Backbone as numpy.savetxt, mean C-alpha at the origin, in Angstrom:
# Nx Ny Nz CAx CAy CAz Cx Cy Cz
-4.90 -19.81 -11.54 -4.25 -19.00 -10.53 -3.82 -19.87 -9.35
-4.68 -21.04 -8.78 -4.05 -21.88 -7.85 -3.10 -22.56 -8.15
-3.05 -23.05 -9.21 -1.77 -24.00 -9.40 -0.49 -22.73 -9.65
-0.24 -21.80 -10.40 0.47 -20.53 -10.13 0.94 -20.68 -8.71
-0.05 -20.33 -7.94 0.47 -20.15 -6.19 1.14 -21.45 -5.79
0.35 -22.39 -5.92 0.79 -24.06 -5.51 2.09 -23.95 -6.17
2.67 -23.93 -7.07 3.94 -24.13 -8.00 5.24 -22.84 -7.43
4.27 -21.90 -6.95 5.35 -20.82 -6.10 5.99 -21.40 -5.07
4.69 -21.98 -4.21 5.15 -22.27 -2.91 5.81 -23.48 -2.55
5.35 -24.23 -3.90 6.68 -25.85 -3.82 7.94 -25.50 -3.60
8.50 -24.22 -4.17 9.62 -23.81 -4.49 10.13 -22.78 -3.53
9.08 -22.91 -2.72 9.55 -21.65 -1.37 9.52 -20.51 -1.98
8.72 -19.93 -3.14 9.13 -18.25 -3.34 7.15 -17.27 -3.11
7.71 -16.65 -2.79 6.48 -15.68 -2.75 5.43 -15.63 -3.46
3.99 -15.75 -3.39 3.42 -15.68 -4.60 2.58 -14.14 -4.17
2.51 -13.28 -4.81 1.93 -12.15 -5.04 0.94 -11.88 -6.19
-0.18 -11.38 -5.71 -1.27 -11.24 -6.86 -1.35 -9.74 -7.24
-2.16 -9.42 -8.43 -2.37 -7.82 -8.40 -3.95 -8.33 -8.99
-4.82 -8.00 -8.18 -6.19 -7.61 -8.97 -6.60 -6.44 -8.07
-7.40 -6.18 -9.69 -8.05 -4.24 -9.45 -9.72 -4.33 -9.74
-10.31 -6.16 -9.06 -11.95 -6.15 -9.04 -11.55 -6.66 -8.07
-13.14 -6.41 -7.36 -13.35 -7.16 -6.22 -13.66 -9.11 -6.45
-14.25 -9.32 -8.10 -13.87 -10.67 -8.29 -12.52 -11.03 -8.23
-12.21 -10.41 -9.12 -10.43 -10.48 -9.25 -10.11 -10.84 -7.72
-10.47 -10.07 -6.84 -9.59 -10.34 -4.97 -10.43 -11.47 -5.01
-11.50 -11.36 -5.21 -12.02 -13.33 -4.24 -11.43 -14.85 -4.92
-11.32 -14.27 -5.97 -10.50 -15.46 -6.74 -9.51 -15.47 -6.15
-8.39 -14.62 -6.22 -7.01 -14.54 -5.36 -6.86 -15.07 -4.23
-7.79 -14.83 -3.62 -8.19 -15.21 -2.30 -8.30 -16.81 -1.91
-8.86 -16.97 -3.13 -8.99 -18.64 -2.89 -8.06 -19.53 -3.55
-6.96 -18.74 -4.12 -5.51 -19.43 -4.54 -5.00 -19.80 -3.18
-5.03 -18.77 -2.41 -4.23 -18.18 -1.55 -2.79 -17.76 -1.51
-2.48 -16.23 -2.28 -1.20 -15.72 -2.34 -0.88 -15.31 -0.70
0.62 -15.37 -0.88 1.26 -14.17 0.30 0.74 -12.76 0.40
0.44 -12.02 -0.45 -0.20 -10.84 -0.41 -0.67 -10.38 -2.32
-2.31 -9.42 -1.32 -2.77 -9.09 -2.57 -2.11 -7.94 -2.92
-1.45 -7.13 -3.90 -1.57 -6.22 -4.34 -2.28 -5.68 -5.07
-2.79 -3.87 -4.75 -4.17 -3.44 -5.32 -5.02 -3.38 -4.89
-5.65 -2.29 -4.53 -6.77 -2.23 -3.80 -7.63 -1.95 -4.61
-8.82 -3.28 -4.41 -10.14 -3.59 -5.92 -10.80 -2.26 -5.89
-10.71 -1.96 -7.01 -11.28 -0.42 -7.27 -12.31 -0.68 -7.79
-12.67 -1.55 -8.47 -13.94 -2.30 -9.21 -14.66 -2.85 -9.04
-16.20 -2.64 -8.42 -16.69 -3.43 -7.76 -16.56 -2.97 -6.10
-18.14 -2.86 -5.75 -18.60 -1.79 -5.03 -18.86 -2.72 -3.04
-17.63 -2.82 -2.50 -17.88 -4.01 -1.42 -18.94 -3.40 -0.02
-19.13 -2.03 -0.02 -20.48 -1.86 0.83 -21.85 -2.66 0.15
-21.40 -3.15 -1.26 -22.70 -3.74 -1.36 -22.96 -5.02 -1.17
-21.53 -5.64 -0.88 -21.43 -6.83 -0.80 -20.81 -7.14 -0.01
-21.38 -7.68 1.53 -20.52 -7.51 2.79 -19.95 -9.09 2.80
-20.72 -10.09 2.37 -19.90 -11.45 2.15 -18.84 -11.49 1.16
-18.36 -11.19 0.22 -16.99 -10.65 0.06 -16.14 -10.36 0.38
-16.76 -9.03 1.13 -15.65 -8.26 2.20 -15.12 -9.04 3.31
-15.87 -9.80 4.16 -15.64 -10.76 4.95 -14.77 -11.64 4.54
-15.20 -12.11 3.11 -14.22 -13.26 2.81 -12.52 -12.96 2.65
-12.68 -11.39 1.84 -11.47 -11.17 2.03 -10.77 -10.89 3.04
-10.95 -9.90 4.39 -10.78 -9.91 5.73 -10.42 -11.43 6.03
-11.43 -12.24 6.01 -11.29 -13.22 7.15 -9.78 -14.37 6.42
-9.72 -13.99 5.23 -8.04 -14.92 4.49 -6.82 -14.78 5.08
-6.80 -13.43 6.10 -5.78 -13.03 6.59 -4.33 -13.03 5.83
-4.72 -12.35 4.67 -3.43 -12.40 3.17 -3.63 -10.65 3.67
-2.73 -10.37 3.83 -2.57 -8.93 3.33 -2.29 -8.16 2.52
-2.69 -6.62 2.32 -2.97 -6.16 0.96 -2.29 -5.19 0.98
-1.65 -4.73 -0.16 -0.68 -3.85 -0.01 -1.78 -2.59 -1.32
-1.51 -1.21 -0.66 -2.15 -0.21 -0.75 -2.33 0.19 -2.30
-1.14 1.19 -2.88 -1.18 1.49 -4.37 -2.31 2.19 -4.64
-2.71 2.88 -4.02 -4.23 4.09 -4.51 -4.01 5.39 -5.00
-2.27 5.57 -5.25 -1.93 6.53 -5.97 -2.33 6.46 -7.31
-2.39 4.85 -8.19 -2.54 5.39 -9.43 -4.10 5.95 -9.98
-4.86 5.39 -8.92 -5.85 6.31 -8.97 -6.56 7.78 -8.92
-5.08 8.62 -8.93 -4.80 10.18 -8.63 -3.92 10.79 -9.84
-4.18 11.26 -10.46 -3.05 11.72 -11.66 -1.82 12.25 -11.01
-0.68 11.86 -11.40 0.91 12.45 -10.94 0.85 14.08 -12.12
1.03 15.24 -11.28 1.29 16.31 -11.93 2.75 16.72 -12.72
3.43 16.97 -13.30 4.64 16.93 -13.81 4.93 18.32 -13.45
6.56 19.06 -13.87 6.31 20.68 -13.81 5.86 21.69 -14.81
5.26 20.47 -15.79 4.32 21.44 -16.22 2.99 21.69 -15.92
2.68 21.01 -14.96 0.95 20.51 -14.35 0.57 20.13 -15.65
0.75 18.92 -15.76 0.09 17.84 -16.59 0.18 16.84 -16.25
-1.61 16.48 -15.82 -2.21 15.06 -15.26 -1.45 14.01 -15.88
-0.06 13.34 -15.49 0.09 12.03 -16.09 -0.43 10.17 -15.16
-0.19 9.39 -15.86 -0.51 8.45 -15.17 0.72 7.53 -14.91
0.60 6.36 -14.32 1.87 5.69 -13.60 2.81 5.54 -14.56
2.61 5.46 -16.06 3.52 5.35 -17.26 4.05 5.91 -17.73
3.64 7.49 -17.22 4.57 8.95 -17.50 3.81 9.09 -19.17
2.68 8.49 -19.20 1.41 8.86 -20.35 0.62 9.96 -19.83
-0.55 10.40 -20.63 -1.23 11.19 -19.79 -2.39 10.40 -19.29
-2.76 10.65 -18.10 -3.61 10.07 -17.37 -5.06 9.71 -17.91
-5.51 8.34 -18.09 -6.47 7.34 -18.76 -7.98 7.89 -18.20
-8.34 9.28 -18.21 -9.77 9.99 -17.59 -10.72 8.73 -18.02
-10.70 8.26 -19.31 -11.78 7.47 -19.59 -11.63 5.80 -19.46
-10.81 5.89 -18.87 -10.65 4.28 -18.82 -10.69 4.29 -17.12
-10.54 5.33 -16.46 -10.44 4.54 -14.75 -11.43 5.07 -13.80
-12.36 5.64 -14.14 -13.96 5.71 -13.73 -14.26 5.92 -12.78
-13.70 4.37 -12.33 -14.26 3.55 -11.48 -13.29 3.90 -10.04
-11.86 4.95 -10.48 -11.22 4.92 -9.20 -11.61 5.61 -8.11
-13.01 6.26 -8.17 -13.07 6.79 -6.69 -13.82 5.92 -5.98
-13.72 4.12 -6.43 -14.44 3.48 -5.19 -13.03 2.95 -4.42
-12.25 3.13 -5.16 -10.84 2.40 -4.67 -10.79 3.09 -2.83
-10.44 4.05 -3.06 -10.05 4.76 -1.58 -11.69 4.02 -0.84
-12.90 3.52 -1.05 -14.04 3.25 -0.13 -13.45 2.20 -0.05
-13.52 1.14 -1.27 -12.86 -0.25 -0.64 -11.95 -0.20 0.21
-10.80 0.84 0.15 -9.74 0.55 1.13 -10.42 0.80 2.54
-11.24 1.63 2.44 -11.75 2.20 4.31 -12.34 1.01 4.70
-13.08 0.35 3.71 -14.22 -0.38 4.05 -13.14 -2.01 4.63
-11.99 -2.46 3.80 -11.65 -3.31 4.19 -10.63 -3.09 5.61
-9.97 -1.78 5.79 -9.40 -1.33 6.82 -10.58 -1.88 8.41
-11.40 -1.25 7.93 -12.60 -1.38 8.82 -12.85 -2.55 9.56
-13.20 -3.59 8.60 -13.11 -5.14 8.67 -11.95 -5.93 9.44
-10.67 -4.88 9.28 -9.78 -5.53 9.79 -8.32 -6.61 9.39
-8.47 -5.34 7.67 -7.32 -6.35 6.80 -5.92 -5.42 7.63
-4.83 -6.56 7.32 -3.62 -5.51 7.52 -3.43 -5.05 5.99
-3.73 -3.73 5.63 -3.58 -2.99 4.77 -2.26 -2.14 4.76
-1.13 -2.29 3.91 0.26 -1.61 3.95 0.75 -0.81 2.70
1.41 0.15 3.20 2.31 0.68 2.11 2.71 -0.07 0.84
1.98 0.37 -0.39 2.82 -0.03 -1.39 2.39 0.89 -2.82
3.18 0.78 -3.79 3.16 1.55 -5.02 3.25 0.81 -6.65
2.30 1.43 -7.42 2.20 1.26 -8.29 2.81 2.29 -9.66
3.90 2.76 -9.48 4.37 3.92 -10.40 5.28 3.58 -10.51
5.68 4.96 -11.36 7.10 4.61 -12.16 7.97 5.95 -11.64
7.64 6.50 -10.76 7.77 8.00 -10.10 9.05 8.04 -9.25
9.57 9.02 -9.30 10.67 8.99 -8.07 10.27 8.43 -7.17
10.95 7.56 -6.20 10.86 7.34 -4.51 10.12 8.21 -3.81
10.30 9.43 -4.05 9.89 10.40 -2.73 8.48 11.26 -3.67
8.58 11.16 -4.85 7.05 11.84 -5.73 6.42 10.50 -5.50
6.45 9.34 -5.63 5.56 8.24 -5.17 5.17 8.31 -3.78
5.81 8.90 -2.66 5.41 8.48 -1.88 4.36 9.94 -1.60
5.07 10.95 -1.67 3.99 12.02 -1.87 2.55 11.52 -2.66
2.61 11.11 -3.68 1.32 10.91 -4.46 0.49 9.52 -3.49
1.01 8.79 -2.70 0.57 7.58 -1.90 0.19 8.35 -1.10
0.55 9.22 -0.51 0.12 10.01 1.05 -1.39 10.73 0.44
-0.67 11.29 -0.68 -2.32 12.31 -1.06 -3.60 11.33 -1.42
-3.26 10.11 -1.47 -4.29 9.50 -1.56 -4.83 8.68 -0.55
-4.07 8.68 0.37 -4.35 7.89 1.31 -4.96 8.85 1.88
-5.04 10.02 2.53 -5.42 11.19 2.98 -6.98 11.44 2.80
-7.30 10.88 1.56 -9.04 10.71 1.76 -9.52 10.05 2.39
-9.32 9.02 2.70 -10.32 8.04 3.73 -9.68 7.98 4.65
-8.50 8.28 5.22 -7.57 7.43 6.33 -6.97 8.21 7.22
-7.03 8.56 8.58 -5.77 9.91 9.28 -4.92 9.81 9.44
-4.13 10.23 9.88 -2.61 10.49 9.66 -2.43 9.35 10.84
-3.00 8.96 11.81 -2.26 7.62 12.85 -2.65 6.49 11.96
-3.62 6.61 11.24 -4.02 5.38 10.34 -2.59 4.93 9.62
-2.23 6.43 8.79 -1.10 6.55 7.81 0.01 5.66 8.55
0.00 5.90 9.53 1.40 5.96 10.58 1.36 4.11 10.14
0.51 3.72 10.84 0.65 2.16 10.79 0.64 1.39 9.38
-0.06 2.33 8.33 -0.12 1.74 6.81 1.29 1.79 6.54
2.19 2.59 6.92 3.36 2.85 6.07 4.25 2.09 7.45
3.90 1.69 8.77 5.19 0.78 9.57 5.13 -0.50 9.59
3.85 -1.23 10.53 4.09 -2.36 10.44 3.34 -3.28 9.13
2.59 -2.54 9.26 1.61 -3.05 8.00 2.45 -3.01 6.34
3.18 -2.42 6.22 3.75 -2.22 5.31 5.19 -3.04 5.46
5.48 -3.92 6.74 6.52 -4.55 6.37 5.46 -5.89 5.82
4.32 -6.10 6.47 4.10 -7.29 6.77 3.48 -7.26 5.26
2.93 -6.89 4.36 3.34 -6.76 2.71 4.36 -6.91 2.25
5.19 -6.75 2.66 6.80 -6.93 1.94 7.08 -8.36 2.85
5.96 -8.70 3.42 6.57 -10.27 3.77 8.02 -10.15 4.94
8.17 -8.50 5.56 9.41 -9.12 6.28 8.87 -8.74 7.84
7.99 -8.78 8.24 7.44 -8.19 9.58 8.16 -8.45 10.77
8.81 -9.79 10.53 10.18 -10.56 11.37 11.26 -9.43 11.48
11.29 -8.57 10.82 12.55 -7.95 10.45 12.25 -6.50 10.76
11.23 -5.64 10.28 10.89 -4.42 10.02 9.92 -4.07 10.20
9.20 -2.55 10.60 8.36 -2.49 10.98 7.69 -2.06 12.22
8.71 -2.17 13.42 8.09 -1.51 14.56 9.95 -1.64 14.92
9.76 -1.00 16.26 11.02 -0.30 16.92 11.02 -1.85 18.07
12.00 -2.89 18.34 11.40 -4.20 19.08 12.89 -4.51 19.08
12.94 -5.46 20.17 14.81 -6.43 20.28 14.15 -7.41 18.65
15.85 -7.39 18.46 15.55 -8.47 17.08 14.77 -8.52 15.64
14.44 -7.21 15.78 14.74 -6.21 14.66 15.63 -5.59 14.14
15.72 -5.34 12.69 16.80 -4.54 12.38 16.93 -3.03 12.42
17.93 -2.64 12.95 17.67 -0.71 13.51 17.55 -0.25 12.42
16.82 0.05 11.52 16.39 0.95 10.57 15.40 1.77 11.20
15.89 3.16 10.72 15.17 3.91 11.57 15.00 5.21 10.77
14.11 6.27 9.96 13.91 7.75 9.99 13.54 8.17 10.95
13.90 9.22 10.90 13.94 10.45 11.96 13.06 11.82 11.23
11.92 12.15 11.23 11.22 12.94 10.25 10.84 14.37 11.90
10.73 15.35 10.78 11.04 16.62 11.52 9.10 16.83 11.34
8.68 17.01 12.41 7.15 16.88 12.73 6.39 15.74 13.18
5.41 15.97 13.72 4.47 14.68 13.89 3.41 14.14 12.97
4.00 12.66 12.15 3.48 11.79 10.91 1.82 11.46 11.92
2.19 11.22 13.37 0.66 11.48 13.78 -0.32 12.31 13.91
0.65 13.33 13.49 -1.03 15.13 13.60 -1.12 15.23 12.07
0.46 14.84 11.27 0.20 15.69 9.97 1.14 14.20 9.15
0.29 13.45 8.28 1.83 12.64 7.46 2.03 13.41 6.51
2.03 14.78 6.43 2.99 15.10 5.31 4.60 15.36 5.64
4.60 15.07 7.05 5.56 15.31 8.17 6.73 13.74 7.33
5.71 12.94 7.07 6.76 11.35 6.65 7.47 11.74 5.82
7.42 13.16 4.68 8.25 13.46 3.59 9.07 14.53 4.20
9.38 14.83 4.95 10.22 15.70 5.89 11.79 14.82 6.46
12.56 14.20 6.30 13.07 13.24 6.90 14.75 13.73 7.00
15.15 13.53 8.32 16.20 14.07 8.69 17.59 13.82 9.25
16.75 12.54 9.02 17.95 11.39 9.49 17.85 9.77 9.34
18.73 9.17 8.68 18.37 8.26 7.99 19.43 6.66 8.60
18.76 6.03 9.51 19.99 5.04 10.42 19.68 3.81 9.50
20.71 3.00 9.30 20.33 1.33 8.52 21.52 0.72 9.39
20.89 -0.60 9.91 21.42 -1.37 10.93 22.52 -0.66 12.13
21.46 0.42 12.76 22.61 0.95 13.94 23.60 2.23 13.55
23.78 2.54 11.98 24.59 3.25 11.60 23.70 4.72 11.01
24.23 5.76 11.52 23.61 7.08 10.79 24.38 7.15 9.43
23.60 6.84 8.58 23.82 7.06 6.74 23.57 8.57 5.96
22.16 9.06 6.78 22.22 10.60 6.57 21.57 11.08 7.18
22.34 12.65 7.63 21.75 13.82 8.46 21.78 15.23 8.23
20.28 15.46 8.35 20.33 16.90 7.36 20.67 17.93 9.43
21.54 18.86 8.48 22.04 19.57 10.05 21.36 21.33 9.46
């Protein structure tokens, strides 16, 4: 896995990991990618606070994905999973430590951001990301997982991410407050990309 990262970064390109153990993240960790993707669902880090530290203190940030740990409902209400299969009851067990790891490393002080693991519409992914984030996390938590924290996973934090000179004006406009309620973030009413209104619901 280090030489992987080393061989990315000769070349100037991103190196991104996905592990779903908490070994899996400490290894990663000691490649050192641009960001982890996946939040270790495997492997229990209240029990292991030197871990947790180690990952915190790498300052790699982790991008979220705790939807696939939630079955996507279809219109027929049938539990599927990120593959548009039906959802793996006996193979993923282990996903209700996922949402603790995430509190637990939030806690510590990772920048933890918006990101997805499906194959789902845009806007059913992000619904299914909110409902899961919604267990451990409040809606101002939400607010920052899905702005700055979520550029700085996508590696563009220079760019996106908070409202600042020398940023680019990308901007929603969502009808409610994503700070009392984020189901308010799937509400959206106006849609600006660099300065220009692209869409407005009237």
């Amino acid at each position: 896995l280090k030489v992987v990262v080393e061989e990315g970064h000769k070349r100037n390109l991103p190196v991104i990991t996905h592990a779903v153990t908490v070994i899996d993240t400490l290894a990663a960790v000691e490649a050192r990618p641009d960001v982890l993707v996946h939040t270790p669902h495997i492997g229990r880090l209240e029990e292991d606070p030197a871990a947790l530290e180690k990952i915190v203190r790498s300052g790699i940030p982790m991008t979220t994905t705790l939807a696939i740990f939630l079955p996507h409902f279809d219109q027929n209400n049938e539990p599927l999973f990120r593959d548009r299969l039906p959802f793996p009851w006996e193979t993923i067990s282990s996903a209700g430590q996922g949402p603790v790891n995430a509190r637990l490393l939030w806690n510590a002080g990772i920048s933890y951001g918006y990101g997805t693991d499906t194959s789902w519409h845009p806007r059913e992914t992000l619904r299914d990301e909110l409902r899961a984030l919604n267990l451990t996390f409040s809606p101002r938590d939400i607010v920052r997982i899905m702005g700055l924290n979520a550029a700085r996973s996508a590696l563009k934090d220079k760019e996106l991410g908070s409202l600042e000179p020398g940023k680019l004006a990308d901007i929603v406009i969502v009808n409610g407050n994503p700070n009392e309620d984020s189901a308010a973030l799937l509400n959206v009413m106006t849609t600006i990309k660099g300065g220009v209104v692209m869409v407005e619901k009237r």
